[in-house]
XYZ file of C-alpha atoms in Angstrom:
353
model
C -4.975 4.023 -10.712
C -5.867 0.605 -9.355
C -4.331 -2.102 -11.509
C -6.044 -5.271 -12.660
C -4.165 -7.429 -10.174
C -5.441 -5.393 -7.237
C -9.034 -5.504 -8.574
C -8.871 -9.279 -9.046
C -7.444 -9.708 -5.544
C -10.297 -7.654 -4.053
C -12.844 -9.730 -5.975
C -11.383 -12.961 -4.609
C -11.420 -11.501 -1.099
C -15.127 -10.645 -1.381
C -15.982 -14.058 -2.793
C -14.103 -15.817 -0.016
C -15.745 -13.628 2.648
C -19.292 -14.346 1.491
C -18.612 -18.019 0.774
C -17.339 -18.402 4.334
C -20.390 -16.685 5.863
C -22.801 -18.679 3.704
C -21.095 -21.943 4.603
C -20.897 -21.116 8.311
C -24.443 -22.297 9.197
C -23.740 -25.591 7.440
C -20.411 -26.071 9.213
C -21.731 -25.103 12.651
C -25.347 -26.147 12.199
C -27.232 -28.649 14.351
C -27.029 -32.382 13.825
C -29.115 -33.625 10.885
C -28.432 -37.311 11.524
C -31.081 -37.608 14.206
C -33.838 -40.224 13.874
C -36.436 -37.727 15.102
C -38.305 -36.254 12.108
C -39.261 -33.083 13.994
C -35.654 -32.497 15.027
C -34.456 -33.042 11.461
C -37.007 -30.521 10.166
C -35.907 -27.936 12.703
C -32.244 -28.550 11.857
C -32.827 -28.026 8.152
C -34.985 -25.014 8.964
C -32.133 -23.456 10.904
C -29.542 -24.222 8.217
C -31.569 -23.002 5.244
C -32.913 -19.976 7.044
C -29.493 -18.798 8.289
C -27.975 -19.409 4.855
C -30.726 -17.401 3.171
C -30.340 -14.751 5.871
C -26.701 -14.264 4.832
C -27.532 -14.251 1.120
C -30.254 -11.637 1.631
C -27.819 -9.457 3.576
C -25.386 -9.269 0.640
C -27.419 -6.551 -1.176
C -27.757 -4.686 2.132
C -23.965 -4.781 2.606
C -23.244 -3.344 -0.850
C -26.144 -0.885 -0.608
C -24.329 0.572 2.395
C -20.782 0.419 0.985
C -21.440 1.452 -2.627
C -24.403 3.855 -2.364
C -25.191 5.105 1.135
C -21.641 5.808 2.296
C -20.201 7.421 -0.850
C -23.410 9.120 -2.020
C -25.138 10.167 1.207
C -22.609 10.297 4.037
C -20.128 12.488 2.153
C -22.658 14.480 0.154
C -25.629 14.861 2.556
C -24.089 14.400 5.986
C -24.362 11.977 8.892
C -28.031 12.625 9.779
C -29.378 11.852 6.286
C -27.134 8.814 6.086
C -28.289 7.422 9.461
C -31.980 7.993 8.669
C -31.589 6.220 5.328
C -29.650 3.381 6.966
C -32.392 2.939 9.596
C -34.986 2.823 6.807
C -32.936 0.177 5.010
C -32.669 -1.857 8.216
C -36.444 -1.714 8.748
C -36.987 -2.827 5.159
C -34.517 -5.704 5.638
C -36.340 -6.740 8.850
C -39.595 -6.962 6.890
C -37.900 -9.120 4.247
C -36.412 -11.378 6.914
C -39.827 -11.713 8.579
C -41.330 -12.870 5.281
C -38.465 -15.301 4.729
C -38.788 -16.558 8.293
C -42.521 -17.089 7.814
C -41.972 -19.004 4.577
C -39.339 -21.313 6.065
C -41.431 -21.799 9.213
C -44.500 -22.885 7.299
C -42.555 -25.204 4.989
C -40.201 -26.837 7.500
C -41.802 -26.634 10.937
C -45.547 -26.702 10.140
C -45.908 -27.574 6.467
C -49.700 -27.980 6.879
C -50.249 -24.519 8.342
C -51.383 -21.698 6.103
C -50.512 -18.664 8.186
C -49.227 -20.050 11.446
C -45.894 -19.520 12.968
C -46.175 -15.756 12.737
C -42.973 -13.799 12.462
C -39.741 -14.214 14.353
C -39.996 -14.105 18.096
C -38.597 -11.156 20.032
C -35.273 -12.861 20.673
C -34.877 -13.755 17.011
C -35.877 -10.215 15.997
C -33.209 -8.726 18.249
C -30.640 -11.093 16.744
C -31.659 -9.930 13.268
C -31.238 -6.276 14.250
C -27.870 -7.016 15.814
C -26.666 -8.891 12.718
C -27.857 -6.134 10.384
C -26.010 -3.582 12.505
C -22.990 -5.881 12.398
C -23.098 -5.967 8.580
C -23.530 -2.194 8.515
C -20.509 -1.740 10.807
C -18.381 -4.162 8.770
C -19.419 -2.447 5.547
C -18.693 1.023 6.937
C -15.273 -0.053 8.186
C -14.487 -1.743 4.893
C -15.517 1.303 2.864
C -13.629 3.818 4.992
C -10.470 1.698 5.019
C -10.763 1.005 1.298
C -11.224 4.698 0.487
C -8.264 5.611 2.674
C -6.086 3.033 0.929
C -7.153 4.343 -2.482
C -6.412 7.913 -1.430
C -2.996 6.865 -0.100
C -2.317 4.996 -3.331
C -3.298 8.007 -5.414
C -1.080 10.275 -3.310
C 1.770 7.788 -3.703
C 1.247 7.620 -7.474
C 1.167 11.406 -7.705
C 4.358 11.585 -5.658
C 6.001 8.970 -7.901
C 4.978 10.912 -10.999
C 6.344 14.096 -9.467
C 9.628 12.391 -8.632
C 9.833 10.913 -12.147
C 9.245 14.363 -13.634
C 11.872 15.873 -11.359
C 14.372 13.130 -12.209
C 13.670 13.601 -15.903
C 14.260 17.329 -15.539
C 17.473 16.782 -13.568
C 18.782 14.337 -16.153
C 17.915 16.760 -18.941
C 20.020 19.383 -17.154
C 23.107 17.174 -17.135
C 23.504 16.985 -20.914
C 23.437 20.756 -21.653
C 25.673 21.423 -18.657
C 28.126 18.783 -19.830
C 28.090 20.080 -23.423
C 28.642 23.620 -22.182
C 31.798 22.559 -20.345
C 33.131 20.425 -23.210
C 32.548 23.114 -25.835
C 34.424 25.568 -23.653
C 37.264 23.059 -23.622
C 37.175 22.733 -27.433
C 37.261 26.513 -27.860
C 40.224 26.781 -25.496
C 42.022 23.941 -27.264
C 41.457 25.421 -30.719
C 43.414 28.508 -29.668
C 46.350 26.673 -28.074
C 46.523 23.385 -30.020
C 44.380 23.601 -33.145
C 45.764 20.303 -34.453
C 44.138 18.513 -31.479
C 40.630 19.734 -32.215
C 39.799 16.822 -34.551
C 40.582 13.985 -32.072
C 38.712 15.913 -29.383
C 35.649 16.162 -31.624
C 35.883 12.415 -32.311
C 35.918 11.717 -28.571
C 33.076 14.155 -28.106
C 30.995 12.255 -30.664
C 31.536 9.049 -28.667
C 30.314 10.781 -25.523
C 27.297 12.201 -27.306
C 26.428 8.766 -28.689
C 26.281 7.434 -25.131
C 24.249 10.417 -23.952
C 21.699 10.047 -26.753
C 21.285 6.275 -27.038
C 22.177 4.850 -23.625
C 20.757 7.297 -21.114
C 17.127 6.752 -22.102
C 17.063 3.757 -19.749
C 16.464 4.353 -16.067
C 19.531 2.292 -15.175
C 22.617 1.124 -17.072
C 25.390 -1.362 -16.236
C 28.231 0.241 -14.315
C 30.557 -1.148 -16.990
C 28.957 1.206 -19.525
C 29.248 4.131 -17.145
C 32.918 3.217 -16.715
C 33.503 3.351 -20.480
C 31.828 6.752 -20.543
C 34.076 8.021 -17.751
C 37.170 6.706 -19.551
C 36.154 8.487 -22.765
C 35.678 11.741 -20.889
C 39.037 11.388 -19.120
C 40.750 10.593 -22.453
C 39.242 13.777 -23.863
C 40.667 15.779 -20.979
C 44.061 14.122 -21.436
C 44.059 15.274 -25.062
C 43.138 18.745 -23.936
C 45.687 19.150 -21.117
C 48.415 16.729 -22.168
C 51.208 16.602 -19.592
C 50.006 19.728 -17.815
C 47.951 17.657 -15.384
C 48.455 14.307 -13.673
C 45.432 12.043 -13.857
C 45.221 8.815 -11.893
C 42.164 6.689 -12.639
C 41.798 3.370 -10.821
C 38.835 1.085 -11.273
C 37.852 -2.435 -10.302
C 34.526 -4.032 -11.183
C 33.181 -7.285 -9.807
C 32.512 -10.361 -11.959
C 28.857 -9.352 -12.193
C 28.305 -5.745 -13.155
C 25.784 -3.837 -11.065
C 23.496 -1.133 -12.418
C 23.311 2.563 -11.787
C 21.465 5.668 -12.915
C 23.131 6.895 -16.145
C 25.455 9.902 -15.952
C 25.351 9.872 -12.157
C 29.127 9.874 -11.656
C 30.283 12.219 -14.419
C 29.383 15.500 -12.594
C 31.957 14.696 -9.892
C 34.663 14.178 -12.514
C 33.607 17.319 -14.387
C 33.834 19.294 -11.188
C 37.368 18.020 -10.555
C 38.589 19.055 -14.008
C 36.819 22.380 -13.847
C 38.220 23.449 -10.477
C 41.342 21.300 -10.261
C 43.296 22.974 -13.053
C 44.383 26.507 -13.752
C 46.436 28.485 -11.252
C 47.485 25.331 -9.390
C 50.988 24.014 -8.989
C 51.302 20.408 -10.190
C 47.570 19.825 -10.617
C 46.551 16.292 -9.793
C 43.216 14.512 -10.130
C 42.645 11.097 -8.552
C 39.611 9.016 -9.478
C 38.752 5.642 -7.974
C 35.791 3.427 -8.859
C 35.177 0.080 -7.162
C 32.080 -2.079 -7.479
C 31.410 -5.188 -5.422
C 28.418 -7.376 -4.706
C 27.416 -5.190 -1.763
C 28.306 -1.612 -2.668
C 29.611 0.894 -5.177
C 32.507 3.075 -4.040
C 33.494 6.211 -5.971
C 36.085 8.781 -4.936
C 37.296 11.907 -6.735
C 40.077 14.123 -5.350
C 41.650 17.216 -6.908
C 44.095 19.870 -5.804
C 42.838 23.389 -5.249
C 44.450 26.761 -5.631
C 45.063 28.486 -2.307
C 46.266 31.949 -3.321
C 44.039 32.992 -6.158
C 40.294 32.959 -5.795
C 38.658 31.285 -8.694
C 35.987 33.284 -10.527
C 33.031 30.977 -11.021
C 30.542 31.316 -13.841
C 26.794 31.160 -13.292
C 26.670 27.457 -14.159
C 29.236 26.552 -11.499
C 27.785 24.091 -9.018
C 24.839 23.061 -11.182
C 26.289 19.593 -11.729
C 26.957 18.863 -8.061
C 23.624 20.250 -6.853
C 21.929 18.222 -9.577
C 23.581 14.931 -8.685
C 22.965 15.457 -4.954
C 19.251 15.801 -5.619
C 19.237 12.756 -7.901
C 20.919 10.704 -5.189
C 18.276 11.816 -2.690
C 15.517 10.711 -5.042
C 17.060 7.468 -6.301
C 18.879 6.161 -3.258
C 17.288 7.951 -0.287
C 18.333 5.436 2.369
C 21.219 3.504 0.822
C 23.758 6.125 -0.219
C 26.323 8.275 1.553
C 27.918 11.317 -0.061
C 30.812 13.065 1.661
C 32.043 16.376 0.257
C 35.219 17.585 1.967
C 37.070 20.823 1.297
C 40.497 20.670 2.949
C 41.688 24.005 1.603
C 44.357 22.686 -0.735
C 42.422 19.568 -1.718
C 38.809 18.837 -2.576
C 37.576 15.237 -2.069
C 34.212 13.724 -2.886
C 33.387 10.196 -1.725
C 30.195 8.385 -2.751
C 29.061 5.004 -1.464
C 25.897 3.308 -2.712
C 24.720 0.136 -1.018
C 23.287 -2.409 -3.456
C 19.819 -3.602 -2.448
């Protein structure tokens, strides 16, 4: 949809175009300061006639751009359009002949009643050329304008599609996250039932962020950091001393912004696949934000002897966040996923623009 700013800009462009053409005969016209009365009359004749010629051509221009091109050329074909355009040109030549006759009798021979005739052959050819020029300008303008509108509509449709896809991807994160956390609560209730209450309290904090903060398209990285810390604290309650967690973070004096819940899938993945049948499980998380870029790294140990049985939801989070990165930061992000056998490392860099 064309916004009001674009419409107003087009209106100003049209006004400037016609004002320039109307003023051109005055700016480039013959000298009117002569002492010869006949020369002065001819000068004014030329100025007023050429100015009126431009004014009369305005309806012809918009007849071509707003009616003939969209209504006839596309609907009836080139032949019907050209025949109608030729008819319009002939009609405009008749109008210009009448205007020429009127100006001739009033400026050149004011006492004549029918003298002067119509434009001479040279003037007639100039009229035809100028009408064809206006037709060509109008056709070019209309075709370019239509192409720009079509491109804008395609771009808007693509933006709406991307917004819908992003909305869908973000809606996937919350159920996937809740699925993993509830599995953790169930497991904890069997082994350490006394820890269920603090876990539920932490879970409520996470849900509050998910419900009230993630409606915005971007959030400060400081808020995303608090969310990550809450999630890590929840996992510390769950695993206790069974896992070593090292979380380093450093934010700049001015917090940047990021898509909400963009980093959590990497941390979830580390806790999901970095514990279990692993000797001395270790998870390292590093978050650094500067004026130029965001750096995020997650590393976890992997089991090498026992193949992990993955559920159907395994990999949803990573595939989701990869697609979101492609949509949100198509040219200014780099995601490296490295599986070294005994260690799994994900490194994400987002350049601030």
